[in-house]
Each structure stands twice: as structure tokens, then as C-alpha cells.
Amino acid sequence: MSATELPERMHAVRCHAPEDYRLEQVPVPEPRPGEVIVQVEACGICAGDVKCFYGNPSIWGDATRPRYVQPPVVPGHEFVGRVVALGEGAAERFGLQVGDRAIAEQIVPCGKCRMCDRGMYWLCRDREIFGFREKAQGGWAQYMRFPANARVYRIPEKLSTEQAALIEPLACSMHAVDRGQIQFGDVVVIAGMGPLGLGMVACARLKNPGLLIALDLRDHRLEVAKRLGTDMVLNPSRDDVRAEIKRLTDGYGCDVYIEATGHPQGILLGLDIIRKAGNFVVFSVLQEPVTVDWTILGDVKELNVYGSHLGPYCYPKVIDYLSRGLLKTDGIVTHRLPLSEFRHGIEMVHQGRESIKVLLIP
């Protein structure tokens, strides 16, 4: 093992139950064979973290779903850190040395199940997700461990803390945009300008669509979307989105629609404004079930409906595009808070009135 001198204990936020999160003193993790220990530089607060905090049944389980989260656990999966210790074989496995900046994908796949065997590791049956599972403690801490089967990447020094902490959400955004199969000249509508939707705007801009349109109910988010490359912004609270999309497309509808609001109305709107044989991408975790007439998928419009989950195979591309200045992130990170203010950060993200992406700085 190679390592810098580490303290024995550290500060970490630990989830014990819904709304029972505590800043505690815990042991600093030590690397086992193949593992990496990083000192956390920053870690974002994701909408999934907020849902976990407030007891969302998709995470905590209910009568029809098992619980996924394993408390007590350190939350956080949008992290970047600096390598401070390497277990036996980790340097060779990941191409890292002490002092390097590093990131790991949010999923830790088993590498053995049928999906992993097919190269679809992001759909692993026996996956661990950083910040939710005992074997994959997250980044709301001063130090964290990357397991030996994590997917780890070195981060260039030239990237800012904000850029590096956005790699995980940007990878998710890039995958969703890839699923939309945008072609030159397409009219693309992205609904929901949270951090992921804004990342989708930045990624979609690189696809050179004919017209890129962003939708959101909050004007400060739409202003950021303009800076990231959207051609037009619409606020459904005052703009007639349906009429405007029809007008812009000679009544046909948009070619690609990406849903990133998490609200059932986002699904219903998309089905209405997309053209026949259009590409409909569902990224978001919906707040509640949606009831639609499935006839529109087949007989009425023959739509291509694509799900999008995590950011598989996108991390190297995101790191490369950020390093070359091709992927814009200006305005996405709005707040940096110390670890002790995690509750304030969660509430800011939950309300969404002023913040977009909030980072915790241990």
C-alpha cells in the first residue's frame, strides 16, 4: 500500500433514517487490495439525495418495493477527490498514483451478472450505488473509499472544482442526449432545467440540432440555459408551449423530446408536442405514476420511446470535452457550502427557488 499520512477520524454526514442525517466523527477508511482512498474535494447534492432525505419509497421501499438504501450510510455520489492511499494493485488497475485527482462512476457493478457480461454494467442486477449502500459509502465526508470493482478515472488538474464535481451529472445528461439520436436540423425540446436538464442542453448543443428549445417554470434556470446554448426558452406558466412548438414546426411537432422534469405533466406535454415517429427520451424519476393512452405510442404516432439511466461509457467523453473547453457549465453551480451546512443545502435543492447545483465542500 502507498499512502500519505492520514488522520484516524474524519467528519462525515451519515443517513440513519428519513430526515435523520447527522454530522458525525467516523474512522477514516483504509484501502483493501485494489481499493482507492481519496480526500474529497467537493460533492454535489443531487435530487436523488433529496428524495432519500425525505423518505421517497423508491429508495426506502414500500408494500410493493424493497428498500434499497442501507443505513447508516454516507450520502453523495457526485464527488471528486484527490488520491491519498492505494491498496495493493490499485495503482496498476486504475493508472493512479497518490496525489492524482480522481472520480468514480456512481454505480459499482458486480461484473458477474448477465447484464455485466453483456457490457451493460449500468443495469447490473447486483449493483451498489455510492451514497446508498454500505459497500459504497458516499462523498459527504472528508475521505471516501473507491471499491476495487468501481469504475475509476483520473481527472486533469486543469478542471475547476465545479467542473470536476459536475462530471457525474454531465455523464447522465450526455447518455440521455445520445439516446435521443439527434440529427442535423432536428427540433429538440428538453423539459426541466435542473442541473441534469442544463447538462442536456450543453450536450445537445454539440449535436448541432436545427433548433434547441428549453422548458422550465423558473426564469433563472432558463437564463442559464441560454448561456449553455439553447436557441429558445419557454416558460409553461406563461407561454403556450403547445401552440409555439406547432407554429415552429409547421404543425408537425418536435423531432426529439427529452423529459427531465420528474413531473407527470412533462410526460403528457411531450406526447402532445412530439411529431409522429419522433424520439421520446425519459430520464427523470417521476414523482408519481402517469396515466396515458398508450395508443399514442403505436397507432397514433408510432413513437420511439427510450429510457435513460445513469451515464454509461460517458465519463471519458465528458472529461475530454470539459478539458478541451467544448462542454459549457457556466452557471450550473450556484452554491458552495461547508459540510456542516448539509441540511441547508438539502433544503435549497428541495425548494429550487434560487439554487441549481449545490456543492458540499468537506
Coordinates of C-alpha atoms in Angstrom, one line a residue:
M1 CA 0.0 0.0 0.0
S2 CA 1.2 3.5 -0.8
A3 CA -0.3 6.4 1.1
T4 CA 0.1 9.8 2.6
E5 CA -0.2 10.1 6.3
L6 CA -3.9 10.1 7.2
P7 CA -5.8 11.0 10.3
E8 CA -7.6 8.3 12.2
R9 CA -11.0 10.0 12.2
M10 CA -13.0 12.4 9.9
H11 CA -16.2 14.3 9.7
A12 CA -19.0 12.7 7.6
V13 CA -22.7 13.1 7.2
R14 CA -24.5 9.8 7.8
C15 CA -28.0 8.9 6.9
H16 CA -29.8 6.9 9.7
A17 CA -33.4 7.2 8.6
P18 CA -35.5 9.7 6.6
E19 CA -34.7 13.2 7.8
D20 CA -32.3 11.7 10.4
Y21 CA -29.0 12.7 9.0
R22 CA -26.1 13.6 11.3
L23 CA -22.7 15.1 11.0
E24 CA -20.5 12.6 12.9
Q25 CA -16.9 11.7 13.6
V26 CA -16.2 8.3 12.0
P27 CA -13.0 6.4 11.2
V28 CA -11.1 7.3 8.0
P29 CA -11.4 4.3 5.6
E30 CA -8.4 2.2 4.9
P31 CA -7.7 0.7 1.5
R32 CA -8.0 -3.0 1.0
P33 CA -6.4 -4.7 -2.1
G34 CA -7.4 -2.9 -5.3
E35 CA -9.1 0.0 -3.5
V36 CA -8.5 3.7 -3.6
I37 CA -8.9 6.3 -0.8
V38 CA -9.5 9.9 -1.8
Q39 CA -9.7 13.1 0.1
V40 CA -13.0 14.6 -1.1
E41 CA -12.6 17.9 -2.8
A42 CA -16.3 18.5 -3.3
C43 CA -19.6 16.6 -3.6
G44 CA -22.9 17.7 -5.1
I45 CA -26.3 17.4 -3.7
C46 CA -28.5 15.5 -6.2
A47 CA -32.3 15.4 -6.5
G48 CA -31.9 11.7 -5.6
D49 CA -30.2 12.7 -2.3
V50 CA -33.1 15.0 -1.5
K51 CA -35.6 12.2 -2.2
C52 CA -33.7 9.9 0.1
F53 CA -33.7 12.5 2.8
Y54 CA -37.4 12.9 2.7
G55 CA -38.1 9.2 2.6
N56 CA -39.1 8.6 -1.0
P57 CA -40.5 5.0 -1.3
S58 CA -38.5 4.3 -4.4
I59 CA -35.4 4.4 -2.2
W60 CA -36.8 3.4 1.2
G61 CA -39.3 0.8 -0.1
D62 CA -43.0 0.3 0.5
A63 CA -45.5 -2.5 0.2
T64 CA -44.5 -3.2 -3.4
R65 CA -40.8 -2.4 -3.4
P66 CA -37.9 -3.5 -1.3
R67 CA -35.7 -0.9 0.5
Y68 CA -32.5 0.0 -1.5
V69 CA -30.7 2.3 0.9
Q70 CA -28.7 0.6 3.7
P71 CA -28.4 3.0 6.7
P72 CA -26.3 4.1 8.3
V73 CA -24.6 5.3 5.1
V74 CA -22.7 8.4 4.0
P75 CA -24.7 10.0 1.1
G76 CA -23.3 11.6 -2.0
H77 CA -22.4 10.3 -5.5
E78 CA -21.4 13.5 -7.3
F79 CA -17.9 13.7 -5.9
V80 CA -14.3 14.4 -6.9
G81 CA -11.3 13.8 -4.7
R82 CA -7.5 13.5 -4.5
V83 CA -5.9 10.1 -4.1
V84 CA -4.3 9.8 -0.7
A85 CA -3.9 6.0 -0.4
L86 CA -3.8 3.0 -2.8
G87 CA -4.4 -0.6 -1.9
E88 CA -2.3 -3.4 -3.4
G89 CA -2.7 -3.5 -7.1
A90 CA -4.9 -0.3 -7.3
A91 CA -2.2 1.8 -8.9
E92 CA -1.8 -0.6 -11.8
R93 CA -5.6 -1.3 -12.1
F94 CA -6.7 2.3 -12.4
G95 CA -3.5 4.0 -13.6
L96 CA -3.4 6.2 -10.5
Q97 CA -0.8 7.4 -8.0
V98 CA -1.0 9.3 -4.7
G99 CA -1.7 12.9 -5.4
D100 CA -3.8 12.4 -8.6
R101 CA -7.4 13.8 -8.8
A102 CA -9.9 11.0 -9.3
I103 CA -13.6 10.2 -9.7
A104 CA -15.6 7.0 -9.8
E105 CA -18.9 6.4 -11.6
Q106 CA -21.9 6.4 -9.2
I107 CA -22.5 2.7 -9.9
V108 CA -20.3 -0.1 -8.6
P109 CA -21.2 -3.1 -10.8
C110 CA -20.8 -6.7 -9.8
G111 CA -19.1 -7.6 -13.0
K112 CA -20.6 -11.1 -12.9
C113 CA -24.3 -10.9 -13.7
R114 CA -25.9 -11.3 -17.2
M115 CA -26.1 -7.5 -17.8
C116 CA -22.5 -7.0 -16.8
D117 CA -21.5 -9.9 -19.1
R118 CA -23.2 -8.1 -21.9
G119 CA -21.4 -4.9 -21.3
M120 CA -24.5 -3.2 -19.8
Y121 CA -22.9 -2.7 -16.4
W122 CA -25.1 0.3 -15.6
L123 CA -28.1 -2.1 -15.5
C124 CA -26.2 -4.5 -13.2
R125 CA -28.6 -6.7 -11.2
D126 CA -26.5 -6.7 -8.0
R127 CA -25.1 -3.1 -8.3
E128 CA -24.0 -0.8 -5.5
I129 CA -24.6 2.9 -5.8
F130 CA -22.3 5.3 -4.0
G131 CA -24.1 7.1 -1.1
F132 CA -26.9 4.5 -0.7
R133 CA -25.1 1.2 0.1
E134 CA -22.8 0.0 2.9
K135 CA -20.2 -1.2 0.5
A136 CA -20.2 2.2 -1.4
Q137 CA -20.1 5.0 1.2
G138 CA -20.6 8.3 -0.5
G139 CA -18.8 11.7 -0.7
W140 CA -20.4 13.8 2.0
A141 CA -17.3 13.2 4.0
Q142 CA -13.7 14.3 4.2
Y143 CA -12.4 11.0 2.8
M144 CA -14.0 8.1 0.9
R145 CA -13.2 4.7 -0.5
F146 CA -13.5 3.5 -4.1
P147 CA -14.0 -0.3 -4.1
A148 CA -11.9 -2.5 -6.3
N149 CA -14.7 -3.1 -8.7
A150 CA -15.5 0.7 -9.1
R151 CA -15.1 2.4 -12.4
V152 CA -12.4 5.0 -11.7
Y153 CA -11.0 7.8 -13.8
R154 CA -8.1 10.3 -13.3
I155 CA -9.2 13.9 -13.5
P156 CA -6.9 16.6 -15.1
E157 CA -5.6 19.4 -12.9
K158 CA -6.9 22.0 -15.3
L159 CA -10.5 21.3 -14.4
S160 CA -12.0 23.5 -11.7
T161 CA -13.6 22.1 -8.7
E162 CA -17.0 23.0 -10.1
Q163 CA -16.3 21.3 -13.4
A164 CA -15.0 18.1 -11.8
A165 CA -18.0 17.8 -9.5
L166 CA -20.3 18.1 -12.5
I167 CA -18.8 15.1 -14.3
E168 CA -21.3 12.6 -12.9
P169 CA -24.4 14.6 -13.7
L170 CA -23.0 15.6 -17.1
A171 CA -22.4 11.9 -17.9
C172 CA -26.0 11.2 -17.2
S173 CA -27.0 14.2 -19.4
M174 CA -24.8 13.0 -22.2
H175 CA -26.3 9.5 -22.1
A176 CA -29.8 10.9 -22.3
V177 CA -28.9 13.1 -25.3
D178 CA -27.2 10.1 -27.0
R179 CA -30.4 8.1 -26.5
G180 CA -32.3 10.8 -28.4
Q181 CA -30.3 10.2 -31.6
I182 CA -30.4 13.9 -32.5
Q183 CA -29.8 14.6 -36.2
F184 CA -28.7 17.7 -38.0
G185 CA -31.7 20.0 -38.4
D186 CA -33.8 18.4 -35.7
V187 CA -36.1 20.4 -33.5
V188 CA -35.2 19.3 -29.9
V189 CA -37.2 20.1 -26.8
I190 CA -35.7 19.5 -23.4
A191 CA -38.1 19.8 -20.4
G192 CA -36.7 20.6 -17.0
M193 CA -33.7 22.9 -16.5
G194 CA -32.3 21.4 -13.3
P195 CA -28.6 20.5 -13.3
L196 CA -29.2 17.5 -15.5
G197 CA -31.5 19.3 -17.9
L198 CA -29.0 22.1 -18.3
G199 CA -26.3 19.5 -18.9
M200 CA -28.5 18.0 -21.6
V201 CA -28.7 21.5 -23.2
A202 CA -24.9 21.7 -23.2
C203 CA -24.5 18.2 -24.7
A204 CA -27.3 18.6 -27.2
R205 CA -25.7 21.8 -28.5
L206 CA -22.7 19.7 -29.5
K207 CA -25.1 17.7 -31.8
N208 CA -25.9 20.8 -33.8
P209 CA -29.7 20.5 -33.9
G210 CA -31.7 22.9 -36.1
L211 CA -33.5 24.3 -33.1
L212 CA -32.9 23.7 -29.4
I213 CA -35.7 24.6 -27.0
A214 CA -35.6 24.6 -23.2
L215 CA -38.6 24.4 -20.9
D216 CA -38.8 25.3 -17.3
L217 CA -41.0 27.1 -14.8
R218 CA -38.2 29.1 -13.3
D219 CA -36.7 32.0 -15.2
H220 CA -33.3 32.0 -13.5
R221 CA -32.8 28.4 -14.8
L222 CA -33.9 29.4 -18.3
E223 CA -31.3 32.2 -18.3
V224 CA -28.6 29.7 -17.6
A225 CA -29.9 27.5 -20.4
K226 CA -29.4 30.5 -22.8
R227 CA -25.8 30.7 -21.7
L228 CA -25.3 27.0 -22.4
G229 CA -26.5 27.1 -25.9
T230 CA -30.3 26.8 -26.2
D231 CA -31.9 28.7 -29.1
M232 CA -35.2 29.4 -27.4
V233 CA -36.6 29.2 -23.9
L234 CA -40.3 28.8 -22.9
N235 CA -41.9 29.0 -19.5
P236 CA -45.1 26.9 -19.4
S237 CA -46.5 29.1 -16.7
R238 CA -46.9 31.9 -19.2
D239 CA -46.1 30.6 -22.7
D240 CA -48.4 28.4 -24.7
V241 CA -45.8 25.7 -25.4
R242 CA -48.1 23.5 -27.5
A243 CA -49.0 26.4 -29.8
E244 CA -45.4 27.6 -30.1
I245 CA -44.0 24.2 -31.0
K246 CA -46.7 23.6 -33.5
R247 CA -46.0 27.0 -35.1
L248 CA -42.3 26.4 -35.3
T249 CA -42.7 23.0 -36.9
D250 CA -45.5 23.7 -39.4
G251 CA -47.8 21.7 -37.1
Y252 CA -45.7 18.5 -37.1
G253 CA -44.1 18.7 -33.7
C254 CA -40.6 18.4 -32.4
D255 CA -38.3 15.6 -33.6
V256 CA -36.8 14.8 -30.2
Y257 CA -38.3 15.4 -26.7
I258 CA -36.3 14.7 -23.5
E259 CA -38.2 14.6 -20.2
A260 CA -36.2 15.8 -17.2
T261 CA -38.8 17.5 -15.0
G262 CA -39.8 14.4 -13.0
H263 CA -43.4 15.7 -13.2
P264 CA -46.3 13.7 -14.9
Q265 CA -47.2 16.8 -16.9
G266 CA -43.8 16.7 -18.5
I267 CA -44.7 13.3 -20.0
L268 CA -48.2 14.4 -21.1
L269 CA -46.8 17.6 -22.7
G270 CA -44.1 15.7 -24.5
L271 CA -46.5 13.2 -26.0
D272 CA -48.6 16.1 -27.3
I273 CA -45.9 18.2 -28.9
I274 CA -43.7 15.5 -30.4
R275 CA -44.1 14.6 -34.1
K276 CA -45.0 11.2 -35.5
A277 CA -42.1 8.7 -35.3
G278 CA -40.3 11.1 -33.0
N279 CA -37.7 10.1 -30.4
F280 CA -39.0 10.5 -26.8
V281 CA -36.4 10.1 -24.0
V282 CA -37.5 9.6 -20.4
F283 CA -34.6 10.4 -18.0
S284 CA -36.3 11.6 -14.8
V285 CA -37.5 9.7 -11.8
L286 CA -41.2 10.6 -11.8
Q287 CA -42.8 11.9 -8.7
E288 CA -45.9 9.8 -9.2
P289 CA -47.4 7.3 -11.7
V290 CA -48.6 8.7 -15.0
T291 CA -51.7 7.6 -16.8
V292 CA -51.7 7.9 -20.6
D293 CA -53.5 6.4 -23.5
W294 CA -50.8 4.0 -24.9
T295 CA -52.4 4.2 -28.3
I296 CA -50.5 7.3 -29.0
L297 CA -47.2 5.3 -28.8
G298 CA -48.3 3.0 -31.6
D299 CA -51.3 3.6 -33.7
V300 CA -51.4 7.4 -33.4
K301 CA -47.7 8.4 -33.6
E302 CA -45.5 5.3 -33.8
L303 CA -43.1 6.9 -31.3
N304 CA -39.6 5.7 -30.4
V305 CA -39.6 5.7 -26.6
Y306 CA -36.2 5.4 -24.9
G307 CA -35.4 5.2 -21.2
S308 CA -32.2 6.7 -19.9
H309 CA -30.3 5.6 -16.8
L310 CA -27.0 6.8 -15.4
G311 CA -24.1 7.8 -17.6
P312 CA -22.6 4.6 -19.1
Y313 CA -19.4 5.0 -21.2
C314 CA -19.8 8.8 -21.0
Y315 CA -17.3 9.7 -18.3
P316 CA -14.2 9.7 -20.5
K317 CA -16.0 11.8 -23.1
V318 CA -17.2 14.3 -20.5
I319 CA -13.8 14.6 -19.0
D320 CA -12.3 15.1 -22.5
Y321 CA -14.9 17.7 -23.6
L322 CA -14.5 19.6 -20.4
S323 CA -10.7 19.6 -20.7
R324 CA -10.9 20.9 -24.3
G325 CA -13.5 23.6 -23.4
L326 CA -16.2 22.1 -25.6
L327 CA -18.8 21.4 -22.9
K328 CA -20.1 24.5 -21.2
T329 CA -21.0 24.5 -17.5
D330 CA -21.2 28.2 -16.7
G331 CA -23.9 29.0 -14.2
I332 CA -24.9 25.4 -13.2
V333 CA -23.1 25.5 -9.8
T334 CA -24.7 28.3 -7.8
H335 CA -23.7 27.5 -4.2
R336 CA -20.8 26.0 -2.2
L337 CA -21.4 25.1 1.4
P338 CA -19.3 23.5 4.2
L339 CA -20.2 20.0 5.2
S340 CA -21.8 21.3 8.4
E341 CA -24.5 23.1 6.4
F342 CA -25.7 20.0 4.6
R343 CA -29.3 20.5 5.9
H344 CA -29.4 24.0 4.4
G345 CA -28.1 22.6 1.1
I346 CA -30.7 19.9 1.0
E347 CA -33.5 22.4 1.6
M348 CA -32.1 24.7 -1.1
V349 CA -32.1 21.9 -3.6
H350 CA -35.6 20.8 -2.5
Q351 CA -37.0 24.3 -2.9
G352 CA -35.1 25.2 -6.1
R353 CA -36.1 28.8 -5.9
E354 CA -32.5 30.2 -6.1
S355 CA -30.1 27.3 -6.4
I356 CA -29.3 25.0 -9.3
K357 CA -26.4 22.8 -8.2
V358 CA -25.2 23.0 -4.6
L359 CA -21.8 21.6 -3.7
L360 CA -20.7 20.5 -0.3
I361 CA -17.0 21.3 0.5
P362 CA -15.7 19.0 3.3

